[in-house]
């Protein structure tokens, strides 16, 4: 089945407060067969194109903003992804990506309504609601989203760490292993070469890991003394090697800025560790608040030996965590009380 590329899906702007047409037919979407769903998406895209042609009040400059984001991986949404999603989720991604959700600022532009944020006295763009509201920050809305993404990342890193630590130190060579079980007269099977261990973790078996979730992370004193609390620290005492990583869930066009800021924050700590004989690597990671995963995050995962299917699954999972949490923050934009989900 033909893939719907990111540009096909998110490049279409939905105007006004009408919203994604699929939202109204949510129960229908749930029951629809594959071909019916395909028809519905095509229909929706057509409808949006029409709306675009007839609307005059909305700035088209917004459309295609995402093509100028830097440091982010191209994102593919194919039919398979769409089938699994709720119509309201699809609607949110498309409209959030193009910044055409009915934020107070957009409603002001479209209908002259009050542009003020419901939580603080600032004009509320989508960017403000999702990443810049001081009240939201104080209430812990952004920390909650950050931790939702971090939990998924940490789970992947933890299972990688465990897998590496439980491997025999040297992969058994083909001379000593499977051929010993071949009976006489039996044909020797073509042993596939032992899968090479990839990733920088494969050099040791005593990896430890701390995550700044649940309980406050205290940086391992054997490496350096600091009050800084990175999100994840992975280290091997035998190798004297440490990975310091810090996750940010920024507005997509601020990804590079976030990267530089975090890199700078940990430079001194890395230098301290190096002075004590440790090899220290600082990995700032970003996952955009609308689900676009930064190249920096993928670099870390690959360096730690996460590839192929596992890498794709991880990207999808963290992207979904960011996007769903942002959708929740969006839905709660008018509630002065913050109640998060799990
Ligand atoms: Zn605000």
Coordinates of C-alpha atoms and ligand atoms in Angstrom, one line a residue:
X1 CA 0.0 0.0 0.0
X2 CA 1.3 3.4 -0.9
X3 CA 2.9 5.3 2.0
X4 CA 1.5 8.6 2.9
X5 CA 4.5 10.7 3.5
X6 CA 4.7 13.2 6.2
X7 CA 4.4 16.0 3.7
X8 CA 1.2 14.6 2.3
X9 CA -0.4 14.3 5.7
X10 CA 0.7 17.3 7.7
X11 CA 1.2 19.7 4.8
X12 CA -2.5 20.3 4.5
X13 CA -4.0 23.0 6.6
X14 CA -7.3 22.8 8.3
X15 CA -8.8 26.2 8.7
X16 CA -11.0 27.8 11.3
X17 CA -12.5 26.0 14.3
X18 CA -14.3 23.4 12.4
X19 CA -11.6 21.0 13.0
X20 CA -10.6 17.8 11.3
X21 CA -13.7 16.4 9.7
X22 CA -12.9 12.9 10.9
X23 CA -13.3 14.0 14.5
X24 CA -17.0 14.3 14.1
X25 CA -17.2 10.8 12.7
X26 CA -15.1 9.2 15.3
X27 CA -17.3 6.2 16.0
X28 CA -17.5 5.6 12.2
X29 CA -13.7 5.8 12.0
X30 CA -13.4 3.1 14.6
X31 CA -15.7 0.7 12.8
X32 CA -14.4 1.5 9.3
X33 CA -12.6 -1.1 7.3
X34 CA -9.2 -0.4 5.8
X35 CA -10.6 0.7 2.5
X36 CA -13.2 2.9 4.1
X37 CA -10.6 4.5 6.3
X38 CA -8.4 5.2 3.3
X39 CA -11.4 6.8 1.6
X40 CA -12.1 8.9 4.6
X41 CA -8.5 10.2 4.8
X42 CA -8.5 11.0 1.1
X43 CA -11.8 12.8 1.5
X44 CA -10.5 14.7 4.4
X45 CA -7.5 15.9 2.6
X46 CA -9.7 17.0 -0.3
X47 CA -12.0 18.9 2.0
X48 CA -9.0 20.7 3.6
X49 CA -7.7 21.7 0.2
X50 CA -11.1 23.2 -0.6
X51 CA -11.2 25.1 2.7
X52 CA -7.8 26.4 1.9
X53 CA -8.8 27.8 -1.4
X54 CA -11.9 29.6 -0.1
X55 CA -10.5 31.0 3.2
X56 CA -9.1 34.4 3.0
X57 CA -8.6 35.5 6.6
X58 CA -5.9 33.0 7.5
X59 CA -2.2 33.5 7.0
X60 CA -0.9 30.9 4.7
X61 CA 2.6 31.6 5.9
X62 CA 2.0 29.1 8.6
X63 CA 1.7 26.3 6.2
X64 CA 4.9 24.5 5.7
X65 CA 6.6 25.9 8.7
X66 CA 7.7 22.5 9.6
X67 CA 9.9 22.2 6.5
X68 CA 12.2 24.8 8.1
X69 CA 12.8 23.0 11.4
X70 CA 16.4 22.0 11.9
X71 CA 17.9 19.0 13.7
X72 CA 14.8 16.9 13.4
X73 CA 14.3 13.6 11.7
X74 CA 11.9 13.4 8.8
X75 CA 8.8 11.8 10.0
X76 CA 6.7 9.3 8.1
X77 CA 3.2 8.7 8.9
X78 CA 2.0 5.8 6.8
X79 CA -1.3 4.2 6.5
X80 CA -0.4 1.6 9.1
X81 CA 0.2 4.3 11.6
X82 CA -3.0 6.0 10.8
X83 CA -5.2 2.9 11.2
X84 CA -4.0 2.5 14.7
X85 CA -4.7 6.1 15.7
X86 CA -7.8 7.7 16.9
X87 CA -9.2 10.3 14.5
X88 CA -8.8 13.0 17.2
X89 CA -5.1 12.2 17.5
X90 CA -4.6 12.5 13.8
X91 CA -6.4 15.7 13.8
X92 CA -4.2 17.1 16.7
X93 CA -0.9 16.1 15.0
X94 CA -1.9 17.7 11.7
X95 CA -3.2 20.9 13.2
X96 CA -0.5 21.3 15.8
X97 CA 2.2 20.7 13.2
X98 CA 0.8 23.5 11.1
X99 CA -0.1 25.7 14.1
X100 CA -3.7 26.0 13.1
X101 CA -5.3 24.8 16.3
X102 CA -7.8 27.3 17.8
X103 CA -5.4 28.8 20.2
X104 CA -6.4 32.2 21.7
X105 CA -3.9 33.9 19.5
X106 CA -5.3 32.2 16.4
X107 CA -8.9 32.8 17.4
X108 CA -7.9 36.5 17.8
X109 CA -6.6 36.5 14.3
X110 CA -9.5 34.7 12.8
X111 CA -12.5 36.1 14.8
X112 CA -11.1 39.0 16.9
X113 CA -11.5 37.1 20.2
X114 CA -9.4 37.8 23.3
X115 CA -5.9 36.4 22.7
X116 CA -5.1 36.0 26.4
X117 CA -4.0 32.7 27.9
X118 CA -6.5 31.2 30.2
X119 CA -3.8 30.6 32.8
X120 CA -1.6 33.7 32.7
X121 CA -1.9 37.2 31.3
X122 CA 0.0 36.5 28.1
X123 CA -1.2 36.2 24.5
X124 CA -1.5 32.5 24.0
X125 CA -0.1 31.0 20.8
X126 CA 0.1 27.3 20.5
X127 CA 3.8 27.6 21.3
X128 CA 2.9 29.4 24.5
X129 CA 0.4 26.8 25.6
X130 CA 2.7 23.8 24.8
X131 CA 6.1 25.1 25.9
X132 CA 6.0 28.7 27.2
X133 CA 3.4 29.3 29.8
X134 CA 4.8 30.1 33.2
X135 CA 1.7 28.9 35.1
X136 CA 1.8 25.6 33.2
X137 CA 5.5 25.3 34.1
X138 CA 4.9 26.0 37.8
X139 CA 2.0 23.5 37.9
X140 CA 4.3 20.8 36.5
X141 CA 2.5 20.3 33.2
X142 CA 5.7 20.3 31.2
X143 CA 7.6 18.2 33.7
X144 CA 4.9 15.6 33.5
X145 CA 5.2 15.5 29.7
X146 CA 9.0 15.4 30.0
X147 CA 8.7 12.4 32.3
X148 CA 6.3 10.6 30.1
X149 CA 8.9 10.6 27.3
X150 CA 11.7 9.9 29.7
X151 CA 10.0 6.9 31.1
X152 CA 9.8 5.3 27.7
X153 CA 13.4 6.2 26.8
X154 CA 14.7 4.9 30.1
X155 CA 12.8 1.6 29.7
X156 CA 14.6 1.0 26.4
X157 CA 18.0 2.0 27.8
X158 CA 17.5 -0.2 30.9
X159 CA 16.6 -3.2 28.8
X160 CA 19.7 -2.6 26.6
X161 CA 21.9 -2.3 29.7
X162 CA 20.6 -5.5 31.1
X163 CA 21.0 -7.3 27.9
X164 CA 24.6 -6.2 27.5
X165 CA 25.5 -6.9 31.2
X166 CA 24.2 -10.5 30.9
X167 CA 26.1 -11.3 27.7
X168 CA 29.2 -13.5 27.9
X169 CA 32.2 -11.3 27.7
X170 CA 33.3 -12.7 24.4
X171 CA 30.9 -14.1 21.9
X172 CA 31.5 -17.8 21.6
X173 CA 33.3 -18.6 18.4
X174 CA 31.9 -20.9 15.8
X175 CA 34.7 -23.4 16.4
X176 CA 33.6 -24.3 20.0
X177 CA 29.9 -23.9 19.8
X178 CA 27.2 -25.3 17.6
X179 CA 29.3 -27.7 15.5
X180 CA 30.0 -29.8 18.6
X181 CA 26.4 -31.0 18.4
X182 CA 26.6 -32.3 14.9
X183 CA 26.4 -36.1 14.6
X184 CA 28.6 -38.0 12.4
X185 CA 27.4 -38.1 8.8
X186 CA 25.3 -35.1 9.3
X187 CA 25.9 -32.2 7.1
X188 CA 27.5 -29.3 8.9
X189 CA 25.1 -26.4 8.8
X190 CA 26.3 -23.1 7.5
X191 CA 26.6 -21.3 10.8
X192 CA 25.8 -17.7 10.4
X193 CA 28.6 -15.6 11.9
X194 CA 28.0 -14.6 15.5
X195 CA 26.1 -11.4 15.4
X196 CA 28.6 -8.7 16.2
X197 CA 27.8 -6.7 19.3
X198 CA 27.3 -3.2 18.2
X199 CA 27.2 -0.1 20.2
X200 CA 29.5 1.4 22.7
X201 CA 28.1 -0.5 25.6
X202 CA 29.5 -3.8 24.3
X203 CA 33.0 -3.0 25.8
X204 CA 31.9 -3.8 29.4
X205 CA 29.5 -5.9 31.4
X206 CA 29.2 -3.8 34.5
X207 CA 27.0 -0.9 33.3
X208 CA 25.0 0.9 35.9
X209 CA 22.3 3.4 35.2
X210 CA 20.4 6.1 37.1
X211 CA 17.3 7.9 35.9
X212 CA 16.0 11.2 37.4
X213 CA 12.5 9.9 37.8
X214 CA 10.6 8.9 40.9
X215 CA 13.5 9.8 43.2
X216 CA 16.0 12.6 42.9
X217 CA 19.1 11.6 41.0
X218 CA 22.3 12.0 42.8
X219 CA 25.2 12.0 40.5
X220 CA 27.6 9.1 41.2
X221 CA 30.3 10.4 43.5
X222 CA 32.9 8.0 42.1
X223 CA 32.7 10.0 38.8
X224 CA 32.5 13.6 39.9
X225 CA 31.0 15.8 42.6
X226 CA 28.2 17.9 41.3
X227 CA 24.7 19.0 42.2
X228 CA 23.6 18.8 38.6
X229 CA 20.9 16.3 37.9
X230 CA 21.0 14.9 34.4
X231 CA 18.0 12.8 33.3
X232 CA 20.0 9.6 32.7
X233 CA 23.6 8.6 33.7
X234 CA 25.0 5.3 32.4
X235 CA 28.4 4.3 33.5
X236 CA 30.9 1.4 33.7
X237 CA 33.4 1.4 36.6
X238 CA 35.6 -1.1 34.9
X239 CA 35.8 0.9 31.7
X240 CA 35.7 4.3 33.5
X241 CA 33.2 5.5 30.9
X242 CA 30.1 7.6 31.5
X243 CA 27.2 8.8 29.4
X244 CA 25.4 11.8 30.6
X245 CA 22.1 12.5 29.0
X246 CA 19.5 15.2 29.4
X247 CA 16.1 15.2 27.7
X248 CA 14.2 18.2 26.5
X249 CA 10.8 18.3 25.0
X250 CA 10.9 21.7 23.2
X251 CA 8.9 23.5 20.6
X252 CA 10.2 21.9 17.3
X253 CA 11.9 25.0 16.0
X254 CA 13.8 25.4 19.3
X255 CA 15.4 22.0 19.2
X256 CA 18.9 23.2 18.2
X257 CA 18.9 25.9 20.8
X258 CA 17.9 23.4 23.5
X259 CA 20.7 21.1 22.4
X260 CA 23.3 23.8 22.7
X261 CA 22.0 25.0 26.1
X262 CA 22.2 21.5 27.6
X263 CA 25.5 20.7 26.0
X264 CA 26.9 23.8 27.7
X265 CA 25.4 23.0 31.0
X266 CA 27.2 19.7 31.3
X267 CA 30.6 20.7 29.8
X268 CA 32.2 21.5 33.1
X269 CA 30.9 18.2 34.7
X270 CA 32.3 16.2 31.8
X271 CA 35.7 18.0 32.2
X272 CA 35.7 17.2 35.9
X273 CA 35.0 13.6 35.2
X274 CA 37.7 13.5 32.6
X275 CA 40.2 14.9 35.1
X276 CA 39.5 12.0 37.3
X277 CA 40.3 9.6 34.5
X278 CA 36.8 9.0 33.2
X279 CA 35.7 9.1 29.5
X280 CA 32.7 11.3 29.7
X281 CA 30.2 11.9 26.9
X282 CA 27.4 14.4 27.1
X283 CA 24.3 13.6 25.1
X284 CA 21.5 16.2 25.1
X285 CA 18.4 14.6 23.5
X286 CA 15.4 16.4 22.2
X287 CA 11.9 15.1 21.3
X288 CA 9.8 17.9 19.9
X289 CA 6.6 18.6 21.8
X290 CA 4.6 17.7 18.6
X291 CA 6.3 14.3 18.3
X292 CA 9.2 15.1 16.0
X293 CA 12.2 13.2 17.3
X294 CA 15.5 15.1 17.0
X295 CA 18.6 13.6 15.3
X296 CA 20.4 14.0 18.6
X297 CA 18.1 11.4 20.2
X298 CA 18.6 9.0 17.4
X299 CA 22.4 9.4 17.6
X300 CA 22.4 8.4 21.3
X301 CA 20.2 5.4 20.7
X302 CA 22.4 4.2 17.8
X303 CA 25.6 4.8 19.8
X304 CA 24.2 2.6 22.5
X305 CA 23.5 -0.2 20.0
X306 CA 19.8 0.3 19.3
X307 CA 19.2 -0.3 15.6
X308 CA 16.7 -1.5 13.1
X309 CA 13.3 -2.5 14.3
X310 CA 14.1 -1.7 17.9
X311 CA 15.2 1.8 16.9
X312 CA 12.0 2.3 14.9
X313 CA 9.8 1.1 17.7
X314 CA 11.6 3.4 20.2
X315 CA 11.2 6.4 17.9
X316 CA 7.5 5.7 17.5
X317 CA 7.0 5.2 21.2
X318 CA 8.7 8.4 22.4
X319 CA 7.2 10.4 19.6
X320 CA 3.7 9.1 20.7
X321 CA 4.5 9.9 24.3
X322 CA 5.3 13.6 23.5
X323 CA 2.4 14.0 21.1
X324 CA -0.2 12.5 23.4
X325 CA 1.0 14.4 26.4
X326 CA 1.0 17.7 24.4
X327 CA -2.5 16.9 23.3
X328 CA -3.5 16.5 26.9
X329 CA -1.9 19.8 27.8
X330 CA -3.7 21.4 24.9
X331 CA -7.1 19.9 26.0
X332 CA -6.5 21.2 29.6
X333 CA -5.4 24.7 28.4
X334 CA -8.5 26.4 30.0
X335 CA -8.5 24.3 33.2
X336 CA -6.7 26.3 35.9
X337 CA -6.3 23.1 37.9
X338 CA -3.9 20.7 36.5
X339 CA -4.8 17.0 36.7
X340 CA -2.6 14.7 34.6
X341 CA -3.2 11.3 33.4
X342 CA -1.2 8.4 34.8
Ligands
LIG1 ZN1 -0.1 31.2 29.9

